[in-house]
CSV table of C-alpha atoms in Angstrom, one decimal:
chain,number,residue,atom,x,y,z
A,362,MET,CA,0.0,0.0,0.0
A,363,ALA,CA,1.4,3.4,-1.0
A,364,CYS,CA,0.7,6.8,0.4
A,365,ILE,CA,1.9,10.4,-0.2
A,366,CYS,CA,3.5,12.3,2.6
A,367,VAL,CA,3.4,16.1,2.3
A,368,SER,CA,5.0,18.7,4.6
A,369,GLY,CA,3.2,22.0,3.7
A,370,GLY,CA,4.3,25.5,3.6
A,371,ARG,CA,6.8,25.6,0.7
A,372,PHE,CA,6.5,27.8,-2.3
A,373,LEU,CA,6.5,26.1,-5.8
A,374,ASN,CA,8.9,27.6,-8.3
A,375,GLY,CA,10.4,26.6,-11.7
A,376,GLU,CA,9.1,25.0,-14.8
A,377,ILE,CA,7.3,21.7,-15.6
A,378,LYS,CA,6.4,20.1,-18.9
A,379,ILE,CA,2.7,19.2,-19.0
A,380,GLN,CA,2.2,15.5,-20.0
A,381,GLY,CA,0.1,14.3,-22.9
A,382,SER,CA,-3.6,14.2,-22.4
A,383,LYS,CA,-5.2,11.1,-20.8
A,384,ASN,CA,-8.7,11.9,-22.1
A,385,ALA,CA,-7.4,12.6,-25.6
A,386,VAL,CA,-5.1,9.6,-26.0
A,387,LEU,CA,-7.6,6.9,-24.7
A,388,PRO,CA,-10.0,7.4,-27.6
A,389,MET,CA,-7.1,7.6,-30.0
A,390,LEU,CA,-5.8,4.3,-28.7
A,391,ALA,CA,-9.3,2.8,-29.4
A,392,ALA,CA,-9.2,4.4,-32.9
A,393,ALA,CA,-5.9,2.6,-33.5
A,394,LEU,CA,-7.9,-0.6,-33.8
A,395,LEU,CA,-9.4,0.8,-37.1
A,396,ILE,CA,-5.9,1.1,-38.6
A,397,PRO,CA,-4.4,-2.1,-40.1
A,398,GLY,CA,-0.8,-1.0,-39.5
A,399,GLU,CA,1.5,0.6,-36.9
A,400,THR,CA,0.4,3.8,-35.3
A,401,LYS,CA,2.8,5.9,-33.3
A,402,PHE,CA,1.6,8.1,-30.4
A,403,ARG,CA,4.3,10.6,-29.3
A,404,ASN,CA,4.0,12.5,-26.0
A,405,CYS,CA,1.9,9.6,-24.7
A,406,PRO,CA,1.6,9.7,-20.9
A,407,ASP,CA,2.8,6.7,-18.9
A,408,ILE,CA,-0.2,6.5,-16.6
A,409,ALA,CA,-2.3,3.6,-15.3
A,410,ASP,CA,-5.3,4.3,-17.6
A,411,VAL,CA,-3.1,4.1,-20.7
A,412,ARG,CA,-1.4,0.9,-19.4
A,413,ALA,CA,-4.9,-0.6,-18.9
A,414,MET,CA,-6.0,0.4,-22.4
A,415,ALA,CA,-2.8,-1.0,-23.8
A,416,ALA,CA,-3.4,-4.3,-22.1
A,417,LEU,CA,-6.9,-4.5,-23.7
A,418,LEU,CA,-5.4,-3.8,-27.1
A,419,LYS,CA,-2.9,-6.6,-26.6
A,420,LYS,CA,-5.7,-9.0,-25.6
A,421,LEU,CA,-7.4,-8.1,-28.9
A,422,GLY,CA,-4.2,-9.1,-30.7
A,423,ALA,CA,-2.5,-5.8,-31.2
A,424,VAL,CA,1.3,-5.5,-30.7
A,425,VAL,CA,2.0,-2.6,-28.3
A,426,SER,CA,5.4,-1.3,-27.3
A,427,ARG,CA,6.7,1.8,-25.6
A,428,ASP,CA,10.0,3.7,-26.1
A,429,LYS,CA,10.2,6.6,-23.7
A,430,ASP,CA,7.2,8.8,-24.4
A,431,MET,CA,6.2,7.1,-27.6
A,432,LEU,CA,3.6,4.3,-27.7
A,433,CYS,CA,3.4,2.2,-30.8
A,434,VAL,CA,0.3,0.1,-31.7
A,435,ASP,CA,0.3,-2.4,-34.5
A,436,ALA,CA,-3.3,-3.5,-35.1
A,437,ARG,CA,-2.8,-5.5,-38.3
A,438,TYR,CA,-3.7,-8.8,-36.6
A,439,VAL,CA,-6.4,-7.7,-34.2
A,440,HIS,CA,-9.4,-10.0,-33.7
A,441,PRO,CA,-12.6,-9.6,-31.7
A,442,VAL,CA,-12.6,-11.4,-28.3
A,443,PHE,CA,-14.9,-11.1,-25.3
A,444,LEU,CA,-13.6,-8.5,-22.8
A,445,ASP,CA,-15.0,-9.5,-19.4
A,446,CYS,CA,-15.5,-7.5,-16.1
A,447,GLY,CA,-11.9,-8.0,-15.1
A,448,ASP,CA,-10.6,-6.6,-18.4
A,449,MET,CA,-12.9,-3.6,-18.3
A,450,ALA,CA,-12.6,-2.7,-14.6
A,451,ASP,CA,-9.6,-0.4,-14.6
A,452,THR,CA,-10.6,2.5,-16.9
A,453,ARG,CA,-13.8,4.1,-18.1
A,454,GLY,CA,-12.1,4.8,-21.5
A,455,CYS,CA,-12.4,1.2,-22.5
A,456,ILE,CA,-16.1,1.7,-23.4
A,457,LEU,CA,-14.7,3.4,-26.6
A,458,LEU,CA,-13.6,-0.1,-27.8
A,459,LEU,CA,-17.3,-0.7,-28.5
A,460,GLY,CA,-17.5,1.7,-31.4
A,461,ALA,CA,-14.0,0.8,-32.7
A,462,LEU,CA,-14.6,-3.0,-32.7
A,463,THR,CA,-18.0,-2.7,-34.2
A,464,ALA,CA,-16.7,-0.5,-37.0
A,465,ARG,CA,-13.8,-2.9,-37.9
A,466,PHE,CA,-15.4,-6.3,-37.2
A,467,LEU,CA,-19.1,-5.6,-37.2
A,468,GLU,CA,-19.3,-7.1,-33.7
A,469,ALA,CA,-18.2,-6.4,-30.1
A,470,HIS,CA,-18.7,-8.3,-26.9
A,471,LEU,CA,-17.7,-6.6,-23.7
A,472,ALA,CA,-18.6,-6.0,-20.1
A,473,HIS,CA,-19.6,-2.6,-18.7
A,474,PRO,CA,-16.6,-0.3,-18.0
A,475,GLY,CA,-15.1,0.6,-14.7
A,476,GLY,CA,-13.3,3.8,-13.6
A,477,CYS,CA,-13.8,6.2,-10.7
A,478,VAL,CA,-17.2,6.0,-8.9
A,479,ILE,CA,-18.2,9.7,-9.2
A,480,GLY,CA,-21.9,9.2,-10.0
A,481,ALA,CA,-24.1,7.5,-12.5
A,482,ARG,CA,-22.3,7.0,-15.8
A,483,PRO,CA,-24.8,5.1,-18.1
A,484,VAL,CA,-23.9,4.1,-21.6
A,485,ASP,CA,-27.4,4.6,-23.1
A,486,LEU,CA,-26.3,7.4,-25.4
A,487,HIS,CA,-23.4,5.3,-26.7
A,488,LEU,CA,-25.9,2.6,-27.6
A,489,LEU,CA,-28.3,5.1,-29.1
A,490,ALA,CA,-25.7,6.3,-31.6
A,491,LEU,CA,-24.6,2.8,-32.6
A,492,ARG,CA,-28.2,1.6,-33.1
A,493,ALA,CA,-28.8,4.6,-35.4
A,494,LEU,CA,-25.9,3.3,-37.5
A,495,GLY,CA,-27.5,-0.1,-38.0
A,496,VAL,CA,-26.0,-2.0,-35.0
A,497,GLU,CA,-28.2,-4.5,-33.1
A,498,ILE,CA,-27.4,-4.4,-29.4
A,499,GLU,CA,-28.2,-6.7,-26.5
A,500,GLU,CA,-27.5,-5.2,-23.1
A,501,GLY,CA,-27.5,-7.0,-19.8
A,502,GLU,CA,-24.5,-7.7,-17.6
A,503,VAL,CA,-22.5,-7.5,-20.9
A,504,ILE,CA,-23.0,-5.6,-24.1
A,505,LEU,CA,-23.2,-7.6,-27.3
A,506,ALA,CA,-23.2,-5.6,-30.6
A,507,LYS,CA,-23.6,-7.0,-34.1
A,508,ALA,CA,-24.3,-5.5,-37.5
A,509,ALA,CA,-24.5,-6.8,-41.1
A,510,LYS,CA,-23.0,-3.5,-42.1
A,511,LEU,CA,-22.7,0.1,-40.8
A,512,THR,CA,-24.8,2.6,-42.7
A,513,ALA,CA,-24.8,6.4,-42.4
A,514,SER,CA,-27.6,8.0,-40.4
A,515,GLU,CA,-28.6,11.2,-38.6
A,516,VAL,CA,-27.8,10.9,-34.9
A,517,VAL,CA,-29.2,13.5,-32.5
A,518,PHE,CA,-27.9,13.4,-28.9
A,519,PRO,CA,-30.5,14.5,-26.4
A,520,VAL,CA,-27.6,15.9,-24.3
A,521,PRO,CA,-23.9,16.3,-25.2
A,522,SER,CA,-21.8,13.3,-24.1
A,523,VAL,CA,-18.1,13.2,-24.7
A,524,GLY,CA,-17.8,9.4,-24.7
A,525,ALA,CA,-20.9,8.8,-26.7
A,526,THR,CA,-19.8,11.4,-29.3
A,527,GLN,CA,-16.4,9.7,-29.6
A,528,ASN,CA,-18.0,6.2,-29.9
A,529,ALA,CA,-20.3,7.5,-32.7
A,530,ILE,CA,-17.3,9.0,-34.5
A,531,LEU,CA,-15.3,5.8,-34.3
A,532,ALA,CA,-18.2,3.8,-35.8
A,533,ALA,CA,-19.1,6.4,-38.4
A,534,VAL,CA,-15.7,6.8,-40.0
A,535,LEU,CA,-16.0,3.4,-41.7
A,536,ALA,CA,-19.8,3.4,-42.2
A,537,GLU,CA,-21.2,3.6,-45.7
A,538,GLY,CA,-22.3,7.1,-46.6
A,539,ARG,CA,-22.4,10.4,-44.7
A,540,THR,CA,-23.4,10.5,-41.1
A,541,GLY,CA,-24.6,13.6,-39.3
A,542,LEU,CA,-23.9,13.8,-35.6
A,543,HIS,CA,-25.9,16.6,-33.9
A,544,ASN,CA,-25.7,18.2,-30.4
A,545,VAL,CA,-22.3,16.5,-29.9
A,546,ALA,CA,-19.9,17.3,-27.2
A,547,ARG,CA,-17.3,20.0,-28.1
A,548,GLU,CA,-14.6,19.1,-25.6
A,549,PRO,CA,-11.0,19.4,-26.9
A,550,GLU,CA,-10.7,15.6,-26.5
A,551,VAL,CA,-13.4,15.2,-29.1
A,552,VAL,CA,-11.7,17.7,-31.4
A,553,HIS,CA,-8.3,16.0,-31.0
A,554,LEU,CA,-9.9,12.6,-31.9
A,555,CYS,CA,-11.3,14.1,-35.1
A,556,HIS,CA,-7.9,15.6,-36.0
A,557,PHE,CA,-6.2,12.3,-35.4
A,558,LEU,CA,-8.7,10.3,-37.5
A,559,ASN,CA,-8.5,12.9,-40.3
A,560,ALA,CA,-4.7,12.5,-40.2
A,561,ALA,CA,-5.2,8.8,-40.8
A,562,GLY,CA,-7.5,9.4,-43.8
A,563,ALA,CA,-11.0,9.9,-42.3
A,564,LYS,CA,-13.2,12.7,-43.6
A,565,ILE,CA,-14.7,14.6,-40.7
A,566,SER,CA,-15.9,18.2,-40.9
A,567,GLY,CA,-17.6,20.6,-38.5
A,568,ILE,CA,-14.8,19.9,-36.0
A,569,GLY,CA,-15.2,22.0,-32.8
A,570,THR,CA,-18.9,22.7,-33.4
A,571,ALA,CA,-22.0,20.9,-32.1
A,572,HIS,CA,-22.6,19.3,-35.6
A,573,LEU,CA,-20.2,16.9,-37.2
A,574,LEU,CA,-20.4,15.4,-40.7
A,575,VAL,CA,-18.6,12.1,-41.1
A,576,GLU,CA,-18.2,10.8,-44.6
A,577,GLY,CA,-17.3,7.1,-44.4
A,578,VAL,CA,-14.1,5.8,-45.9
A,579,LYS,CA,-13.1,2.2,-46.7
A,580,GLN,CA,-9.8,2.2,-44.8
A,581,LEU,CA,-7.6,4.2,-42.6
A,582,SER,CA,-3.8,4.4,-42.8
A,583,PRO,CA,-1.0,4.4,-40.1
A,584,VAL,CA,-0.1,7.8,-38.7
A,585,ASP,CA,2.6,9.3,-36.5
A,586,TYR,CA,0.8,11.6,-34.1
A,587,THR,CA,1.7,13.8,-31.1
A,588,VAL,CA,-0.7,13.7,-28.2
A,589,PRO,CA,-1.7,17.2,-27.1
A,590,SER,CA,-1.0,18.4,-23.5
A,591,ASP,CA,-3.5,17.5,-20.8
A,592,ARG,CA,-5.6,20.6,-19.9
A,593,ILE,CA,-6.7,19.1,-16.6
A,594,VAL,CA,-3.2,18.3,-15.5
A,595,ALA,CA,-2.2,21.9,-16.4
A,596,GLY,CA,-5.2,23.2,-14.4
A,597,THR,CA,-4.2,21.0,-11.4
A,598,TYR,CA,-0.7,22.4,-11.4
A,599,MET,CA,-2.1,25.9,-11.6
A,600,ALA,CA,-4.2,25.1,-8.5
A,601,ALA,CA,-1.1,23.6,-6.7
A,602,VAL,CA,0.9,26.9,-7.3
A,603,LEU,CA,-2.0,29.0,-6.2
A,604,SER,CA,-2.5,27.0,-3.1
A,605,SER,CA,1.1,26.9,-1.9
A,606,GLY,CA,2.3,30.2,-3.5
A,607,GLY,CA,5.2,30.7,-5.9
A,608,LYS,CA,5.7,31.1,-9.7
A,609,VAL,CA,5.7,28.2,-12.2
A,610,PHE,CA,5.9,28.0,-16.0
A,611,LEU,CA,3.6,25.2,-17.4
A,612,ARG,CA,5.4,24.3,-20.6
A,613,GLY,CA,3.0,23.1,-23.3
A,614,ALA,CA,-0.2,24.2,-21.5
A,615,ASP,CA,-2.8,25.5,-24.0
A,616,ASP,CA,-4.5,28.6,-22.7
A,617,ALA,CA,-7.3,28.3,-25.3
A,618,GLU,CA,-8.5,25.1,-23.7
A,619,LEU,CA,-8.3,26.6,-20.2
A,620,LEU,CA,-10.2,29.8,-20.5
A,621,ALA,CA,-13.0,28.6,-18.2
A,622,VAL,CA,-10.4,27.8,-15.5
A,623,ILE,CA,-8.2,30.8,-16.0
A,624,LYS,CA,-11.0,33.4,-15.9
A,625,PRO,CA,-12.2,32.8,-12.3
A,626,LEU,CA,-8.6,32.4,-11.1
A,627,ARG,CA,-7.6,35.7,-12.6
A,628,ALA,CA,-10.7,37.4,-11.1
A,629,ALA,CA,-9.7,36.0,-7.7
A,630,GLY,CA,-6.2,37.5,-7.9
A,631,ALA,CA,-4.0,34.9,-9.6
A,632,GLU,CA,-1.5,36.3,-12.1
A,633,PHE,CA,-0.9,34.7,-15.6
A,634,GLY,CA,1.5,35.1,-18.4
A,635,ILE,CA,0.2,33.6,-21.7
A,636,TYR,CA,2.9,32.5,-24.1
A,637,ALA,CA,3.1,30.5,-27.3
A,638,ASP,CA,4.8,27.6,-25.6
A,639,GLY,CA,3.0,27.6,-22.3
A,640,ILE,CA,1.5,29.5,-19.3
A,641,LEU,CA,3.2,31.3,-16.4
A,642,VAL,CA,1.1,31.2,-13.2
A,643,LYS,CA,1.9,33.3,-10.1
A,644,LYS,CA,0.4,33.9,-6.7
A,645,GLY,CA,1.0,37.4,-5.4
A,646,ARG,CA,-1.5,37.6,-2.6
A,647,ARG,CA,-4.3,35.6,-0.9
A,648,LEU,CA,-6.9,34.6,-3.4
A,649,ALA,CA,-10.4,36.2,-3.2
A,650,ALA,CA,-13.4,33.9,-3.1
A,651,PHE,CA,-14.4,32.8,-6.6
A,652,ASP,CA,-17.6,34.0,-8.2
A,653,TYR,CA,-20.2,31.3,-8.4
A,654,ILE,CA,-18.7,28.2,-10.1
A,655,ARG,CA,-21.0,25.9,-12.0
A,656,THR,CA,-19.6,22.8,-13.9
A,657,GLN,CA,-20.8,22.6,-17.5
A,658,PRO,CA,-19.9,20.9,-20.7
A,659,TYR,CA,-17.2,22.6,-22.7
A,660,PRO,CA,-16.6,25.5,-23.1
A,661,GLY,CA,-18.0,25.8,-19.6
A,662,PHE,CA,-16.2,25.1,-16.4
A,663,PRO,CA,-14.9,21.4,-16.4
A,664,THR,CA,-16.2,19.0,-13.8
A,665,ASP,CA,-12.6,17.5,-13.7
A,666,MET,CA,-11.4,20.8,-12.1
A,667,GLN,CA,-14.2,21.1,-9.5
A,668,SER,CA,-12.4,19.2,-6.7
A,669,GLN,CA,-9.3,21.3,-7.1
A,670,PHE,CA,-11.3,24.5,-6.9
A,671,VAL,CA,-13.0,23.3,-3.8
A,672,ALA,CA,-9.5,22.8,-2.3
A,673,LEU,CA,-8.5,26.3,-3.4
A,674,ALA,CA,-11.7,27.9,-2.0
A,675,THR,CA,-11.0,26.6,1.5
A,676,LEU,CA,-8.2,29.2,1.8
A,677,ALA,CA,-9.8,32.0,-0.2
A,678,ASP,CA,-10.9,35.3,1.3
A,679,GLY,CA,-14.7,35.0,1.5
A,680,VAL,CA,-17.5,32.5,0.7
A,681,CYS,CA,-17.7,30.6,-2.6
A,682,VAL,CA,-20.5,28.4,-3.9
A,683,ILE,CA,-19.5,25.6,-6.3
A,684,GLU,CA,-22.3,23.8,-8.1
A,685,GLU,CA,-21.7,20.3,-9.7
A,686,THR,CA,-24.1,19.5,-12.6
A,687,ILE,CA,-22.3,16.6,-14.3
A,688,PHE,CA,-21.6,13.9,-11.6
A,689,GLU,CA,-23.6,13.7,-8.4
A,690,ALA,CA,-20.8,12.0,-6.4
A,691,ARG,CA,-18.1,14.6,-7.0
A,692,PHE,CA,-17.9,15.9,-3.4
A,693,LYS,CA,-16.2,12.9,-1.8
A,694,VAL,CA,-13.3,15.2,-1.1
A,695,VAL,CA,-15.2,17.4,1.2
A,696,PRO,CA,-15.2,15.3,4.4
A,697,GLU,CA,-11.4,15.0,4.0
A,698,LEU,CA,-10.9,18.7,3.6
A,699,ILE,CA,-13.0,19.3,6.7
A,700,LYS,CA,-10.5,17.1,8.6
A,701,MET,CA,-7.9,19.8,7.8
A,702,GLY,CA,-10.1,22.6,9.3
A,703,ALA,CA,-11.9,23.6,6.1
A,704,ARG,CA,-15.4,25.1,6.5
A,705,ILE,CA,-17.6,23.5,3.9
A,706,TYR,CA,-21.4,23.0,3.8
A,707,LEU,CA,-23.0,20.7,1.3
A,708,ASP,CA,-26.4,21.6,-0.1
A,709,GLU,CA,-27.5,18.8,-2.5
A,710,ASN,CA,-25.3,19.5,-5.5
A,711,LYS,CA,-23.6,22.6,-4.2
A,712,ALA,CA,-20.6,23.1,-1.9
A,713,VAL,CA,-20.6,26.3,0.1
A,714,VAL,CA,-17.0,27.0,1.1
A,715,GLU,CA,-16.1,29.7,3.7
A,716,GLY,CA,-12.4,30.4,3.4
A,717,VAL,CA,-10.2,30.0,6.5
A,718,MET,CA,-6.7,31.5,7.1
A,719,THR,CA,-4.9,28.1,7.6
A,720,LEU,CA,-5.4,24.4,7.1
A,721,ALA,CA,-3.8,21.8,9.3
A,722,GLY,CA,-2.1,18.6,8.1
A,723,ALA,CA,-4.1,15.4,8.6
A,724,ASN,CA,-4.4,11.8,7.6
A,725,LEU,CA,-6.4,11.8,4.4
A,726,CYS,CA,-8.0,9.3,2.1
A,727,GLY,CA,-8.4,9.9,-1.6
A,728,LYS,CA,-11.6,8.5,-3.1
A,729,ASP,CA,-11.2,9.3,-6.8
A,730,LEU,CA,-8.7,10.7,-9.3
A,731,ARG,CA,-9.4,14.5,-9.1
A,732,GLY,CA,-10.3,14.4,-5.4
A,733,THR,CA,-7.0,12.8,-4.5
A,734,ALA,CA,-5.2,15.5,-6.5
A,735,ALA,CA,-7.2,18.1,-4.6
A,736,LEU,CA,-6.1,16.7,-1.3
A,737,VAL,CA,-2.4,17.0,-2.4
A,738,ILE,CA,-3.1,20.6,-3.3
A,739,ALA,CA,-4.6,21.3,0.1
A,740,ALA,CA,-1.7,19.5,1.9
A,741,LEU,CA,0.8,21.7,0.0
A,742,ALA,CA,-0.6,24.8,1.8
A,743,ALA,CA,-1.4,23.2,5.2
A,744,GLU,CA,0.6,23.7,8.3
A,745,GLY,CA,2.3,20.5,9.3
A,746,GLU,CA,2.4,17.1,7.7
A,747,SER,CA,-0.3,15.2,5.8
A,748,THR,CA,-0.5,11.6,4.7
A,749,ILE,CA,-2.7,10.8,1.7
A,750,THR,CA,-3.8,7.3,0.7
A,751,GLY,CA,-5.6,6.5,-2.6
A,752,THR,CA,-2.5,7.0,-4.7
A,753,GLU,CA,-3.9,4.3,-7.1
A,754,TYR,CA,-6.5,6.9,-8.2
A,755,LEU,CA,-3.9,9.6,-8.7
A,756,GLU,CA,-1.8,7.3,-10.8
A,757,ARG,CA,-4.6,6.7,-13.2
A,758,GLY,CA,-4.3,10.2,-14.7
A,759,TYR,CA,-1.1,11.9,-13.5
A,760,GLU,CA,2.3,11.0,-14.6
A,761,ASP,CA,4.7,11.2,-11.6
A,762,PHE,CA,2.7,13.9,-9.9
A,763,VAL,CA,4.8,13.6,-6.8
A,764,GLY,CA,8.0,13.9,-8.7
A,765,GLY,CA,6.7,16.9,-10.6
A,766,LEU,CA,5.8,18.7,-7.5
A,767,LYS,CA,9.1,17.8,-5.8
A,768,GLY,CA,11.0,19.2,-8.7
A,769,LEU,CA,9.2,22.5,-8.1
A,770,GLY,CA,10.2,22.6,-4.5
A,771,ALA,CA,7.5,20.8,-2.6
A,772,ASP,CA,8.3,18.7,0.4
A,773,ILE,CA,6.6,15.6,-0.8
A,774,LYS,CA,7.3,11.9,-1.2
A,775,ARG,CA,5.6,8.6,-2.1
A,776,VAL,CA,6.0,6.0,0.5
A,777,VAL,CA,5.2,2.3,0.2
A,778,LYS,CA,4.2,0.7,3.4
């Protein structure tokens, strides 16, 4: 069992390169199944979710290898096999294999996906899109998808869904005819998947809008592709700097993808320098309480940054209300922050946070990926020492988060008991 030990009170200073995006590369790895050849992913993060997806690709017959930050996937000899609960337990991203396998083999047989328990995460919209493309689906404890062929259709999502949009794109790129996808998610991770597929020979237009047009092609070709930086990792390091104090350059961070995060931070007193190759973040004084924060689909405030903002709000000057509209179980971090002396009141899907002057170190337990990161952020600013368990969640999405913070001057270490 591993834990993270933090002695708070040190400023963070220096520079850190932001890793490749977890939520962008997972659908790209699923898309590699559509390519009968070797695809190269540069700047691919070495994290647990990527390793879990790579293991699934190997079970399907792909040859997967890593050389430093490059992951290679050769899917020439892939074949459909049943992916059971054990296979699917480690990452939510494996649901994207449904669209990819159905597109290439006209069948898929897999269990429901795992991942962090942060609320209801149904797959009904994924199945809606595939059924519209001519796929027959039986759903029980497992999902069985079959089709005589995939045919173009008009798919209208009742609400935007990142995963369902990506699954629909993966299926539609090899479907016969032109598929219209409407009210789709516009998150950067959807945009990056479209650009990756187009680089491999797909024909997708309307990228970045709520309406995509996918003209089916017969085959995709191998591609050498660089995974973009992870906007949530960049936002997490921003929060760490603004919690502990200091000045850090986030190399590779894309400000265009982080506008909804930067705007409330800047209004609260954070200082930013925006450059072509990254973002400089600096804390000059105590942050003021944020204006009302409400999580929303992109380009709104991302749910994956909500926990980190709750941690920041505990030390802000004033009262902040943070509303969660995406996942109902996103406030598991709150009882842990209260152990440190935070003043937080939960009102259904809202957290009312009254800032305090100091937090105290404590023994803490991370319950999900972003919540565990938020506890580290709080511990960096706390007086005394904190011990945080739940590192297995953190390692799903952050590449050596402890080492990165240590390199910036934090007193932090990972301990195996």
